[in-house]
Coordinates of C-alpha atoms in Angstrom, one line a residue:
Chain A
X1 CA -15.6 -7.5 -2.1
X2 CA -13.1 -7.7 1.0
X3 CA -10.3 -6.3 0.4
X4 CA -7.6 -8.9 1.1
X5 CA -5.0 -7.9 3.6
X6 CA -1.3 -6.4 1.9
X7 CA 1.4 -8.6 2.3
X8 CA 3.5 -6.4 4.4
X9 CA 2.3 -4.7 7.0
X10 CA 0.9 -7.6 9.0
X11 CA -2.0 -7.2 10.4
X12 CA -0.7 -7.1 14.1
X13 CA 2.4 -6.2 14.8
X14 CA 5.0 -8.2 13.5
X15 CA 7.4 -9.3 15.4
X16 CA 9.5 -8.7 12.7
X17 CA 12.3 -6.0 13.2
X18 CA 13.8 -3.5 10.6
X19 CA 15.1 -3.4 7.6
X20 CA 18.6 -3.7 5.8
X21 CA 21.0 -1.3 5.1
X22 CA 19.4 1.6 3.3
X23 CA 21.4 4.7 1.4
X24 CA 19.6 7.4 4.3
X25 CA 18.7 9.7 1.8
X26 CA 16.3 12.2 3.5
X27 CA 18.9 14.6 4.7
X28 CA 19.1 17.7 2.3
X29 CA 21.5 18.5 0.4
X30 CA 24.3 20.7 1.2
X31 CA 23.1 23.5 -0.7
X32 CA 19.8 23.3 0.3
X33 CA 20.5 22.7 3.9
X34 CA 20.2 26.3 5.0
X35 CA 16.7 26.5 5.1
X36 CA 16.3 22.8 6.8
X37 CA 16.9 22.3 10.2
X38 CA 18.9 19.0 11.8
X39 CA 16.7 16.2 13.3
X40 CA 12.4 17.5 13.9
X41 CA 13.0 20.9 12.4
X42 CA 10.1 22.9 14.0
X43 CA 8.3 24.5 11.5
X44 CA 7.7 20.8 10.3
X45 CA 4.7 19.7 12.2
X46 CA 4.4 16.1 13.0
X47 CA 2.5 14.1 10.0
X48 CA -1.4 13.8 10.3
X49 CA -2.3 10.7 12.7
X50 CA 1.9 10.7 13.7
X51 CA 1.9 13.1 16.8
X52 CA 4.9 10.6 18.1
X53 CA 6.6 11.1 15.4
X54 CA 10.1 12.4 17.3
X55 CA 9.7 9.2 19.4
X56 CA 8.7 7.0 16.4
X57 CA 11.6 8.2 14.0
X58 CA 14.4 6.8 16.6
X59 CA 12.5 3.9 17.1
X60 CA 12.6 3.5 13.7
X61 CA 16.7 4.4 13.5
X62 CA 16.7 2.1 16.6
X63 CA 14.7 -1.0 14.4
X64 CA 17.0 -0.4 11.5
X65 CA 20.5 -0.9 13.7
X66 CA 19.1 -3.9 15.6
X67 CA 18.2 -5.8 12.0
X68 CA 21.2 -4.6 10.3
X69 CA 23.4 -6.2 13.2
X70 CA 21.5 -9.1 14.5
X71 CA 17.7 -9.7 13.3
X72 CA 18.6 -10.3 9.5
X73 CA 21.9 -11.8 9.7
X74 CA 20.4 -14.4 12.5
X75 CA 16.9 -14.6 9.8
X76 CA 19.1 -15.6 7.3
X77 CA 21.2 -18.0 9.4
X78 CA 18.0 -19.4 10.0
X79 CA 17.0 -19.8 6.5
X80 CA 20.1 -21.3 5.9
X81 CA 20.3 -23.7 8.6
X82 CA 16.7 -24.8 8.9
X83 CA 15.3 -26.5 5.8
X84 CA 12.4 -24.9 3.8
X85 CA 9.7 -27.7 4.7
X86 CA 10.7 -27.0 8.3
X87 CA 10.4 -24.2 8.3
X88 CA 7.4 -24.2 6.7
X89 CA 6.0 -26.7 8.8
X90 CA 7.2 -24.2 12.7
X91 CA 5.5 -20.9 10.4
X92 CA 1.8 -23.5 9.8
X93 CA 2.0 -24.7 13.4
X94 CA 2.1 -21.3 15.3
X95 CA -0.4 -19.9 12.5
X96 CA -2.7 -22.8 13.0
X97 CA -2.4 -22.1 17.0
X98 CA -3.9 -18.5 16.5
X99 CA -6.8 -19.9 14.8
X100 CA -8.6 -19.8 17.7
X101 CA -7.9 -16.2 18.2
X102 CA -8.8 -15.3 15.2
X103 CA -11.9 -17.5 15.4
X104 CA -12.8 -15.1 18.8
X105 CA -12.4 -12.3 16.8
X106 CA -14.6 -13.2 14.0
X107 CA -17.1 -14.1 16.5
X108 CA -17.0 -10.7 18.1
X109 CA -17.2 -8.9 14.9
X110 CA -20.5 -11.0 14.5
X111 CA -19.0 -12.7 10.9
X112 CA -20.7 -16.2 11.4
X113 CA -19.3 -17.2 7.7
X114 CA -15.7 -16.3 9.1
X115 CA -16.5 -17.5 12.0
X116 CA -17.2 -21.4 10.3
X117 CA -14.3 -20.9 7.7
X118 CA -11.9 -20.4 10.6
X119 CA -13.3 -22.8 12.8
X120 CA -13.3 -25.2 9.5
X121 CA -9.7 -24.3 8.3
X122 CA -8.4 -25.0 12.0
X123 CA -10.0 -28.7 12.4
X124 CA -8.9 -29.7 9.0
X125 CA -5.8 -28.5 9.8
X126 CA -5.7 -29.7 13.2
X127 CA -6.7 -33.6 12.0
X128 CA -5.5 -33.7 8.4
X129 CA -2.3 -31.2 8.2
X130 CA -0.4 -33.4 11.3
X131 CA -1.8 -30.9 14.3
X132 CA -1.2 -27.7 11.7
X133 CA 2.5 -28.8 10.5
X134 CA 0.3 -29.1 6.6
X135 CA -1.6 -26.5 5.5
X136 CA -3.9 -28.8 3.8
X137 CA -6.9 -26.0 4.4
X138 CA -5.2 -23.9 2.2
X139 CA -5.5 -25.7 -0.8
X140 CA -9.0 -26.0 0.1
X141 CA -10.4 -23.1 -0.1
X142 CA -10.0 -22.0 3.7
X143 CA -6.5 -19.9 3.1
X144 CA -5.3 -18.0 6.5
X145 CA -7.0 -14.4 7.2
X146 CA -5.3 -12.4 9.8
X147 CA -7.9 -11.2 12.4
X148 CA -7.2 -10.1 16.3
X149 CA -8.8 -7.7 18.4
X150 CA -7.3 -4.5 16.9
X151 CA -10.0 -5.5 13.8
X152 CA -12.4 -6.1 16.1
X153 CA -12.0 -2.8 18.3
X154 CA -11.9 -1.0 14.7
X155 CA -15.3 -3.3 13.9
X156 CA -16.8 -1.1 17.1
X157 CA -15.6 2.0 15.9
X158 CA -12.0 2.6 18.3
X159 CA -10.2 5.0 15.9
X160 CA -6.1 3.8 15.4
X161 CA -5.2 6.7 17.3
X162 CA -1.8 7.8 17.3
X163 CA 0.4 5.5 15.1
X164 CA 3.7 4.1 17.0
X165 CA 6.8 2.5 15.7
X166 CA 7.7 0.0 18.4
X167 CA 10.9 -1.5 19.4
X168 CA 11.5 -5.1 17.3
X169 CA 7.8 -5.1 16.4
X170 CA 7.7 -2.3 14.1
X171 CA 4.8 -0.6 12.7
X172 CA 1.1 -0.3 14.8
X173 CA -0.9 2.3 16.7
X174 CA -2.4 2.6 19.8
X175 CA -5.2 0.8 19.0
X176 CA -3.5 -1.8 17.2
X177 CA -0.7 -2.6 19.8
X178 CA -3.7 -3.0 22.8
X179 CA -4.8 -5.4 20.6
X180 CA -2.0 -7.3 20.4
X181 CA -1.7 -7.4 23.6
X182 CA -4.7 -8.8 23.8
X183 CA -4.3 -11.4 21.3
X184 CA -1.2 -12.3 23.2
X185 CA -3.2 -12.9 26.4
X186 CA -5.7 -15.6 24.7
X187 CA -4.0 -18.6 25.1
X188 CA -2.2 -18.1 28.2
X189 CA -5.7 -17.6 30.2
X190 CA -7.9 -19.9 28.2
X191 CA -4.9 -22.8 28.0
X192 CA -2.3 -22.4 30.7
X193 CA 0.8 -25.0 29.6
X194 CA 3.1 -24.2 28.0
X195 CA 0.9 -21.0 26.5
X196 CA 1.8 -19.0 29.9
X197 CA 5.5 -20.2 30.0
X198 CA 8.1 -17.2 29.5
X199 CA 10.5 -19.6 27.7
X200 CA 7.4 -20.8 25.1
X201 CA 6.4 -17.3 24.6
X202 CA 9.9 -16.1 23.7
X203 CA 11.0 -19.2 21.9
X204 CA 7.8 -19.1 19.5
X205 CA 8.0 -15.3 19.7
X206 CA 12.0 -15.6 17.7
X207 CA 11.0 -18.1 15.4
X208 CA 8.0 -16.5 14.0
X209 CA 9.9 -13.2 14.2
X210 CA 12.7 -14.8 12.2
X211 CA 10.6 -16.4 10.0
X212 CA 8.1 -13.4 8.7
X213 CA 11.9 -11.4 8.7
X214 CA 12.9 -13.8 6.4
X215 CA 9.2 -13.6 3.9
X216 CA 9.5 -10.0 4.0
X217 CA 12.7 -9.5 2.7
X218 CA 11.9 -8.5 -0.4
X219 CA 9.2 -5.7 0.7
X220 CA 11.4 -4.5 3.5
X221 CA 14.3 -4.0 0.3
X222 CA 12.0 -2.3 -1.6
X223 CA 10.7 -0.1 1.0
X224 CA 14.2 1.2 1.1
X225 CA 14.9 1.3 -2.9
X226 CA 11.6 3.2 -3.6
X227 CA 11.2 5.6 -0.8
X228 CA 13.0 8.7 -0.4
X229 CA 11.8 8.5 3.6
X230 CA 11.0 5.0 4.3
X231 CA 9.8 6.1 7.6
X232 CA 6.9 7.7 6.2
X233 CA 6.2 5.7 3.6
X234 CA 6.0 2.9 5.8
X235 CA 3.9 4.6 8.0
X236 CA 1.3 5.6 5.4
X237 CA 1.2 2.3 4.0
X238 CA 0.9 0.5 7.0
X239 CA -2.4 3.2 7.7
X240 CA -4.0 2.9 4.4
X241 CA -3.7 -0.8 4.8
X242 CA -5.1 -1.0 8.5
X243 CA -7.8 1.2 7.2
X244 CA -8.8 -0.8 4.2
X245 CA -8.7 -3.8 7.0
X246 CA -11.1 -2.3 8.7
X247 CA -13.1 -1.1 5.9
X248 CA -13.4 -4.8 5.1
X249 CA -15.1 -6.0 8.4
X250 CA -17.1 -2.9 7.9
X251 CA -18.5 -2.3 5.3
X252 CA -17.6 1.0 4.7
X253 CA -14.6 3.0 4.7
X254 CA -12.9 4.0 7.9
X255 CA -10.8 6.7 6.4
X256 CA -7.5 6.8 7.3
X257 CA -5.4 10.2 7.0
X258 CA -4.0 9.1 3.7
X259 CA -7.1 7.9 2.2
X260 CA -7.2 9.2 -1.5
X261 CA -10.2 7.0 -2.2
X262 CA -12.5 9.4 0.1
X263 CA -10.5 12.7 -0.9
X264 CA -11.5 14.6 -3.9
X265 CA -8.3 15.0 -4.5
X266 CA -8.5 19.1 -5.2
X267 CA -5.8 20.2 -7.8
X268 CA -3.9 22.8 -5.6
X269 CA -3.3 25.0 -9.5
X270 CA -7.4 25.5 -9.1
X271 CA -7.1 27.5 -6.1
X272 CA -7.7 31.6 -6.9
X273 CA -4.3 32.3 -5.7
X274 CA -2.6 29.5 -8.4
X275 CA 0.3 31.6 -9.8
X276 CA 4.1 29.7 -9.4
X277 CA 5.5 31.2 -7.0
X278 CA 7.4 34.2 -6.4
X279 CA 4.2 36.3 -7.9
X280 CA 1.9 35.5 -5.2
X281 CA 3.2 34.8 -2.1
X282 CA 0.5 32.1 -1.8
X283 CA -2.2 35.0 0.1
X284 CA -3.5 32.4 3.3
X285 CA -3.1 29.3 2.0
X286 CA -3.3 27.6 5.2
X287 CA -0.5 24.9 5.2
X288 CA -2.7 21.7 5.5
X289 CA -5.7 23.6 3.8
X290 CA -6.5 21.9 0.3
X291 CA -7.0 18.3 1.6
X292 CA -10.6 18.5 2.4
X293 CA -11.9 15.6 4.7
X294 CA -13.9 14.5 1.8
X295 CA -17.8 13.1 3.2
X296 CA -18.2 10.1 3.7
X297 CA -19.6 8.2 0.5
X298 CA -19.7 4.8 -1.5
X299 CA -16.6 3.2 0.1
X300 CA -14.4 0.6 -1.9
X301 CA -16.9 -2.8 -2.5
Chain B
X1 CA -18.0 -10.7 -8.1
X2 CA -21.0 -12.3 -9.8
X3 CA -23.4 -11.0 -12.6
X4 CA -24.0 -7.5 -11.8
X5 CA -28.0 -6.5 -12.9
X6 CA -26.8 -2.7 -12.9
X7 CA -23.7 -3.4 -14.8
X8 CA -25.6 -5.2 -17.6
X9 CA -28.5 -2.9 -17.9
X10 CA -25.9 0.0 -17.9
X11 CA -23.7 -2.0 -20.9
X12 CA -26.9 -2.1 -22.8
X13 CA -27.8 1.3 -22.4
X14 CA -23.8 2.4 -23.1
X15 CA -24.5 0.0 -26.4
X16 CA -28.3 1.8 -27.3
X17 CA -26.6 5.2 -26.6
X18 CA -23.5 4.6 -28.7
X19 CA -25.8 3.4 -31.5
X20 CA -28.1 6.2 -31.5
X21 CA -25.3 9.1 -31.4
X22 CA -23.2 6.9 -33.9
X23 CA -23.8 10.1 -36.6
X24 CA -23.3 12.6 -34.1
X25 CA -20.3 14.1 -32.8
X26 CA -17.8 11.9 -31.2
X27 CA -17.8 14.2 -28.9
X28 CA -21.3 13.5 -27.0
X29 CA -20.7 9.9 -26.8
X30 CA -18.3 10.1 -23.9
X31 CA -19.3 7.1 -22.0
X32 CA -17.9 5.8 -18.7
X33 CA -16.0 3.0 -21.0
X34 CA -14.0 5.4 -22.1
X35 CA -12.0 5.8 -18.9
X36 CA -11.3 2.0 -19.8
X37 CA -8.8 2.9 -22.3
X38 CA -5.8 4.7 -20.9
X39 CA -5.6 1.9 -18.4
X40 CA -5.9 -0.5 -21.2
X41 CA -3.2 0.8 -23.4
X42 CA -0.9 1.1 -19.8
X43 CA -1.7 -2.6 -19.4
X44 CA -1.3 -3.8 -23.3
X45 CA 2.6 -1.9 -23.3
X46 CA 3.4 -3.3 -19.3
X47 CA 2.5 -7.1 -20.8
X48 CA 4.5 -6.3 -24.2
X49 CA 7.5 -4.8 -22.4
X50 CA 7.5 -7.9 -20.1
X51 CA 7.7 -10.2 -23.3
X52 CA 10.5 -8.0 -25.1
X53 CA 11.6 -7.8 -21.1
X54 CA 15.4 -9.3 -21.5
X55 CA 15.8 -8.4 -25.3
X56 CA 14.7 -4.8 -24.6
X57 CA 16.6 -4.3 -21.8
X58 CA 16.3 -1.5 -19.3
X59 CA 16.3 1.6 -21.5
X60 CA 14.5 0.1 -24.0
X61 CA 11.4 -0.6 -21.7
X62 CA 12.2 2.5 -20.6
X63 CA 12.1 4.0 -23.8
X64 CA 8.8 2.2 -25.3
X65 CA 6.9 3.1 -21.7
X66 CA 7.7 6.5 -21.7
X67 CA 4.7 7.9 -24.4
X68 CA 2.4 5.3 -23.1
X69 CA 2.7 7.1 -19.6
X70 CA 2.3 10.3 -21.4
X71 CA -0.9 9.5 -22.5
X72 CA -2.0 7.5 -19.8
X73 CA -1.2 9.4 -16.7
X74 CA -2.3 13.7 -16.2
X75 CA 1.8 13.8 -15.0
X76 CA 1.1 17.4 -13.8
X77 CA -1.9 17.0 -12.2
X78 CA -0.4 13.9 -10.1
X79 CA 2.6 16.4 -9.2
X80 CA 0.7 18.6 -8.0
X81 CA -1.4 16.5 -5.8
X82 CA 1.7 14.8 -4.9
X83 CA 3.1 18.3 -3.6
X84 CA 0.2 19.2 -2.0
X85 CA -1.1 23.4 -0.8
X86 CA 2.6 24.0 -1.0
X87 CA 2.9 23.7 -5.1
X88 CA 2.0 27.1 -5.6
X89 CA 4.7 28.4 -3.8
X90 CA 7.0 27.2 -5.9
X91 CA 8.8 28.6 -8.9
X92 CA 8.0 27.7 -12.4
X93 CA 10.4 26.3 -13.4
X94 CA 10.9 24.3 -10.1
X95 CA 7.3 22.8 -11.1
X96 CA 7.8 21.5 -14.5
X97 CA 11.7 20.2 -13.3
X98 CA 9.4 18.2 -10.7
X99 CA 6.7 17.0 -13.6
X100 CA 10.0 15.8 -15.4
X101 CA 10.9 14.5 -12.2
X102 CA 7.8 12.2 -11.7
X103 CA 7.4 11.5 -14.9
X104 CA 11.5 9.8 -14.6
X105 CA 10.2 8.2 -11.9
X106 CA 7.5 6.5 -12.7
X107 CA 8.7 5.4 -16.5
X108 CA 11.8 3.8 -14.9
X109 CA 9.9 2.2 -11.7
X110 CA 8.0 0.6 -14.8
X111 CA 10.8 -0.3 -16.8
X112 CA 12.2 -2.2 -13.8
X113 CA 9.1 -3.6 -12.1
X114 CA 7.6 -5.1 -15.3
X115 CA 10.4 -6.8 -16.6
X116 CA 10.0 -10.2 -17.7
X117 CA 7.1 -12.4 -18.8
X118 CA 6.0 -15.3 -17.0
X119 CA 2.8 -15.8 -18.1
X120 CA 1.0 -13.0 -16.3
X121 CA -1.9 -11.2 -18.1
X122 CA -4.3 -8.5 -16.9
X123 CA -8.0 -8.5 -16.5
X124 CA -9.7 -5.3 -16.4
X125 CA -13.4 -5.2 -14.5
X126 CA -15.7 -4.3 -17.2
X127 CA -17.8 -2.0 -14.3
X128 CA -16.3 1.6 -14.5
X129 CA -17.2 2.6 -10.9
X130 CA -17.8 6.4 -10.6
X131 CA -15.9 8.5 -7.4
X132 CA -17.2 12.1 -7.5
X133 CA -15.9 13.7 -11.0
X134 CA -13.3 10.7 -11.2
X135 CA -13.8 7.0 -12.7
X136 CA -12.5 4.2 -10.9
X137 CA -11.3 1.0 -13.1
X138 CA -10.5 -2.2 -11.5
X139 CA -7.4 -4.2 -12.4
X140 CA -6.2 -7.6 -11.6
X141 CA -2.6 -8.9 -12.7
X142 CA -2.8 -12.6 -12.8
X143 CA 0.3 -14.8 -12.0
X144 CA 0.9 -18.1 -12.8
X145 CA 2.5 -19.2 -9.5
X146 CA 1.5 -16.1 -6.9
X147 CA -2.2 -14.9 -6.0
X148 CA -3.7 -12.1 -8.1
X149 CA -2.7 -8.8 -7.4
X150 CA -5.4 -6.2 -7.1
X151 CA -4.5 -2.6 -9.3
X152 CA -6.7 0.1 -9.3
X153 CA -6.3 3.3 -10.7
X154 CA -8.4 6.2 -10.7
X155 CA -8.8 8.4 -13.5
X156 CA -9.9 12.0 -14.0
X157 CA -11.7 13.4 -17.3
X158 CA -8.7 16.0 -19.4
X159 CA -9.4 17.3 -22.5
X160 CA -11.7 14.4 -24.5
X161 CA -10.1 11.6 -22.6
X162 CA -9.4 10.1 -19.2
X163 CA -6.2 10.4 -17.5
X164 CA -4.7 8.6 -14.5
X165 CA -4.1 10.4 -11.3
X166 CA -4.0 7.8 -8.8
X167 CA -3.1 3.6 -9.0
X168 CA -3.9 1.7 -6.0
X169 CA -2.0 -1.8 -5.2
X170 CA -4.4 -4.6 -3.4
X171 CA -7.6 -1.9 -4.2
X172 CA -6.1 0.3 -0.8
X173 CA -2.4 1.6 -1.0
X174 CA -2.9 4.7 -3.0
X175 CA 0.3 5.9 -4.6
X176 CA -0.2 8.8 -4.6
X177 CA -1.1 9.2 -0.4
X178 CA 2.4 6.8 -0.3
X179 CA 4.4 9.4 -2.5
X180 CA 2.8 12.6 -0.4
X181 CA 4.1 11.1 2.5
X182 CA 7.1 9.8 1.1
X183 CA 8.7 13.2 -0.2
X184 CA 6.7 15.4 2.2
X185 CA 9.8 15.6 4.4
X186 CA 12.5 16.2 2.4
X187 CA 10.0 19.0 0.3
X188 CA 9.4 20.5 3.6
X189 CA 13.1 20.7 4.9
X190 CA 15.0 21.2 1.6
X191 CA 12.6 22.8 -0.7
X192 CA 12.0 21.9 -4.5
X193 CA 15.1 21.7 -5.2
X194 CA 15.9 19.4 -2.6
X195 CA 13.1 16.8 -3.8
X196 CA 14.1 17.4 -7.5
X197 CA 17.7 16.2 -6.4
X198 CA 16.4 13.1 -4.3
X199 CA 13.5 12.4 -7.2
X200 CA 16.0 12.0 -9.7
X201 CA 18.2 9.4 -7.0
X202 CA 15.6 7.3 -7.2
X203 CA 14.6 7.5 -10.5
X204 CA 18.1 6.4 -10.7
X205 CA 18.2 3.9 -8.6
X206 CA 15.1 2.1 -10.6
X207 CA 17.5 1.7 -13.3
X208 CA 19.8 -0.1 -11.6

C-alpha cells in the first residue's frame, strides 16, 4: 500500500513561508529558568538528523516574522481579491506544468505504472482540462502525486542528510533542497521561453507560494495550537513524512530518526536502574541510550 | 487492499481455535483480534461524541472520553516513551503529575478535534498486523466530502488486554516520535516541572 503523501509538509519545499502569530511558549518558566540556559543552551545537543539546528531555529524565527508581516496578510489579500475558481484554475495550471517533472522522476525511479498515470493525467489534462486550468484527471482516477528528484535520489539510497529550515521555503534537508533545485532546472533547459525568464520564475514562484500559504492555513494554525515547540514538531513531522515518502517508492522503510514503526519502543521503567529519581542517580544511563536503532524488518505495506 | 489468502486462512484458524478452547480458560484464547477492541471502543465513543458533539459540549466530550482513553491507551507507558532515558531521573511524583498531564492532553485534544458529526464513520482493517511484541491495527476515518484519512495505532499486550501506545496519522506521523520531539526542549531546559507547566497550557488551550 503506498502510503499517500501528508498534506503538509509538501513534498519539496514549499514555497510557502511561516506561520501566524503563535503564543512562543518554549521558554521556561521563571522558576524553572535557573537550570535552562538562554537561546542553544549547551548541554542540549542538537536533535538527531538537526546538526543545524542553531542556524535552523532563526531561520525558523526569521520565517515566522516574514509571514506574520507580509506572506499571510498578502495570501489572504489574495484570497480575497482573486476568486476561488481562479485561483483554482493558476494552482491546476502550474501543477499540471510539473507533470513532466514528475513524469522524469517516475521514470528514473523505474515506476512504469506512475510513469503512464502521470503521463495520462497530464494529456487529459492538457486537452480536456483547457491546457490544465480543469483538473478533469482528477475526477478520473489520475489525482496529482508529488514526485521530484529528492524521491528519486532517496529511490537510490542518498540519505536526507542534515535537515535545514530555509528562508521563505521552509522545511527540507540537504538532500531534499538539491532536489529542488533540480526540479527547478527542468523546464528551463528542456523548454527555454518563458520557463528560463527571471520574471516567469518569480511571478509563478509568488502565486503558488501564496496559494499553498493560503491551503495550509489551517495546518500551519494547528501546528502552533498543538505544539509546545513548533520548530521541532515541524521538523519531526516533516522527517517522518519524507521518510514514509520514500518508503513508498521503496518498498521498505527508510527509517527516519523519529521512526517509531522500526523502534521497539523500550519502556525506559524496564531498565535495571528504573527507580524515580532522586534514589538512583540514573547509574550510566547514556543520554540517547534507550532508543535502539531497531533492525531493519517488515516495513509499513 | 484485495483478498488477503493469509488473512482468511488466519480468520479461520482464529475461528477453529476460538471454538475448540471455547471451555477453556478465557485466558488461552488471546488472539491477535483482541488488540481490535481497544481501538474499537476508542472509535465507537470518537463517532458517538461527534453525534452528541454540539449538545455535549466541550466538557462533556471531555467528560464521556476520558474512561474510554483510560482503557484504551497504557497512559504511563506512552509517558514514559514520550520522555524518553531521562524518565528515570525524575521524581515520583513529577512522573504521575506528567501521566495526569498526558492523559489532560490527549482527552481534551479529543474532545475538540472530534467534535461534530458529518457523516464520518470508521473502518477498521480486519488484518491485525504483528510489530515485534506489539499489534498494529489499521484505521480509516471516512469523510463525506474529504479523502479518507489513514489512523494507525499500535498497541502493546498489558495485563489480559491490549493497550495503545502509539497512533499514527496517514500510516507515518507517529505521535508519539511528534510529541518526543515536541516537549524534548522544554524537558531538557526547564525540567519536569517545566513540561508539567507547558503540558497543562496546552491541554488548555484544546479546550478553547
Amino acid at each position: 500500500m503506498a502510503a499517500p503523501a501528508p498534506q503538509a509538509p509538501a513534498s519539496q519545499p514549499a514555497p510557502t513561508a511561516e506561520p501566524a502569530p503563535a503564543a512562543s511558549t518554549d521558554t521556561p518558566s521563571p522558576d524553572t529558568a535557573a537550570a535552562a540556559a538562554p537561546e542553544q543552551p549547551r548541554h542540549v545537543r542538537h536533535a538527531p538528523g538537526d546538526p543545524l539546528e542553531g542556524f535552523n531555529r532563526v531561520m525558523f524565527s526569521f520565517n515566522t516574522s516574514l509571514d506574520k508581516a507580509i506572506v499571510r496578510p498578502a495570501a489572504m489579500g489574495y484570497k480575497t481579491i482573486v476568486p476561488s475558481p481562479a485561483r483554482s484554475g493558476l494552482r491546476n495550471a502550474l501543477a499540471n506544468l510539473n507533470e513532466p517533472i514528475v513524469f522524469l522522476n517516475d521514470v528514473l525511479q523505474l515506476k512504469p505504472g506512475n510513469a503512464f498515470r502521470t503521463f495520462s493525467r497530464f494529456l487529459i489534462n492538457s486537452v480536456f482540462g483547457l491546457a490544465g486550468l480543469f483538473d478533469v484527471a482528477n475526477h478520473e482516477g489520475l489525482p496529482h502525486r508529488k514526485n521530484g528528484f529528492g524521491n528519486t535520489l532517496g529511490r537510490y539510497g542518498v540519505k536526507p542528510g542534515p535537515y535545514l529550515y530555509l528562508p521563505v521555503l521552509g522545511p527540507s534537508s540537504l538532500r531534499d533542497a538539491v532536489g529542488g533545485v533540480g526540479d527547478g532546472a527542468v523546464l528551463p533547459n528542456a523548454v527555454g521561453e518563458p520557463f528560463d525568464r527571471t520574471d516567469y520564475r518569480i511571478g509563478t514562484a509568488v502565486v503558488s507560494g501564496l496559494d499553498a500559504r493560503i491551503q495550509y492555513d489551517s495546518e500551519i494554525k494547528t501546528l502552533y495550537d498543538t505544539s509546545l515547540d513548533p520548530y521541532a514538531a515541524l521538523r519531526s513531522v516533516y522527517q517522518q513524512s519524507r521518510a514514509a515518502d520514500i518508503a513508498a517508492i521503496t518498498g521498505k522503510t527508510d527509517a527516519s530518526p523519529d521512526d517509531t514503526m522500526e523502534d521497539d519502543l523500550k519502556d525506559p521503567a524496564a531498565s535495571p536502574d528504573a527507580t524515580p529519581a532522586e534514589a538512583a542517580p540514573a547509574a550510566g544511563a547514556a543520554p540517547d541510550a534507550t532508543l535502539p536503532e531497531a533492525a531493519p524488518s517488515a516495513g509499513p505495506k | 487492499m484485495t483478498a488477503d489468502p493469509f488473512r482468511m486462512r488466519s480468520l479461520a484458524s482464529g475461528i477453529a481455535l476460538g471454538l475448540s478452547l471455547a471451555s477453556a480458560p478465557a485466558i488461552h484464547a488471546q488472539t491477535p483480534d483482541a488488540a481490535q477492541a481497544p481501538v474499537q471502543m476508542l472509535c465507537d465513543r470518537l463517532i458517538a461524541n461527534m453525534k452528541g458533539g454540539p449538545q455535549l459540549g466541550f466538557s462533556g466530550r471531555a467528560a464521556a472520553i476520558g474512561p474510554v482513553v483510560d482503557r484504551a491507551f497504557d497512559l504511563p507507558l506512552m509517558t514514559r516513551l514520550t520522555i524518553g532515558p531521562q524518565w528515570n531521573m525524575v521524581s515520583a511524583s513529577d512522573q504521575s503529575a506528567l501521566v495526569s498531564a498526558i492523559r489532560k492532553l490527549t482527552v481534551n485534544q479529543y474532545a475538540a478535534n472530534f467534535d461534530a458529526y458529518e457523516g464520518q464513520r470508521f473502518t477498521i482493517d480486519p488484518k491485525v498486523e504483528t510489530r515485534g511484541a506489539d499489534r498494529l491495527v489499521r484505521t480509516s476515518l471516512v469523510q463525506r466530502k474529504d479523502p479518507p484519512v489513514a489512523i494507525g495505532y499500535r498497541l502493546r499486550q498489558s495485563g489480559n488486554g491490549w493497550k495503545i501506545i502509539d497512533v499514527y496519522y496517514q500510516n507515518s506521523i507517529s505521535q508519539l516520535a511528534t510529541r518526543r520531539s515536541d516537549f524534548a526542549r522544554v524537558f531538557q531546559t526547564g525540567g519536569a516541572k517545566a513540561l508539567l507547566k507547558h503540558l497543562d497550557d496546552l491541554a488548555n488551550r484544546a479546550g478553547h
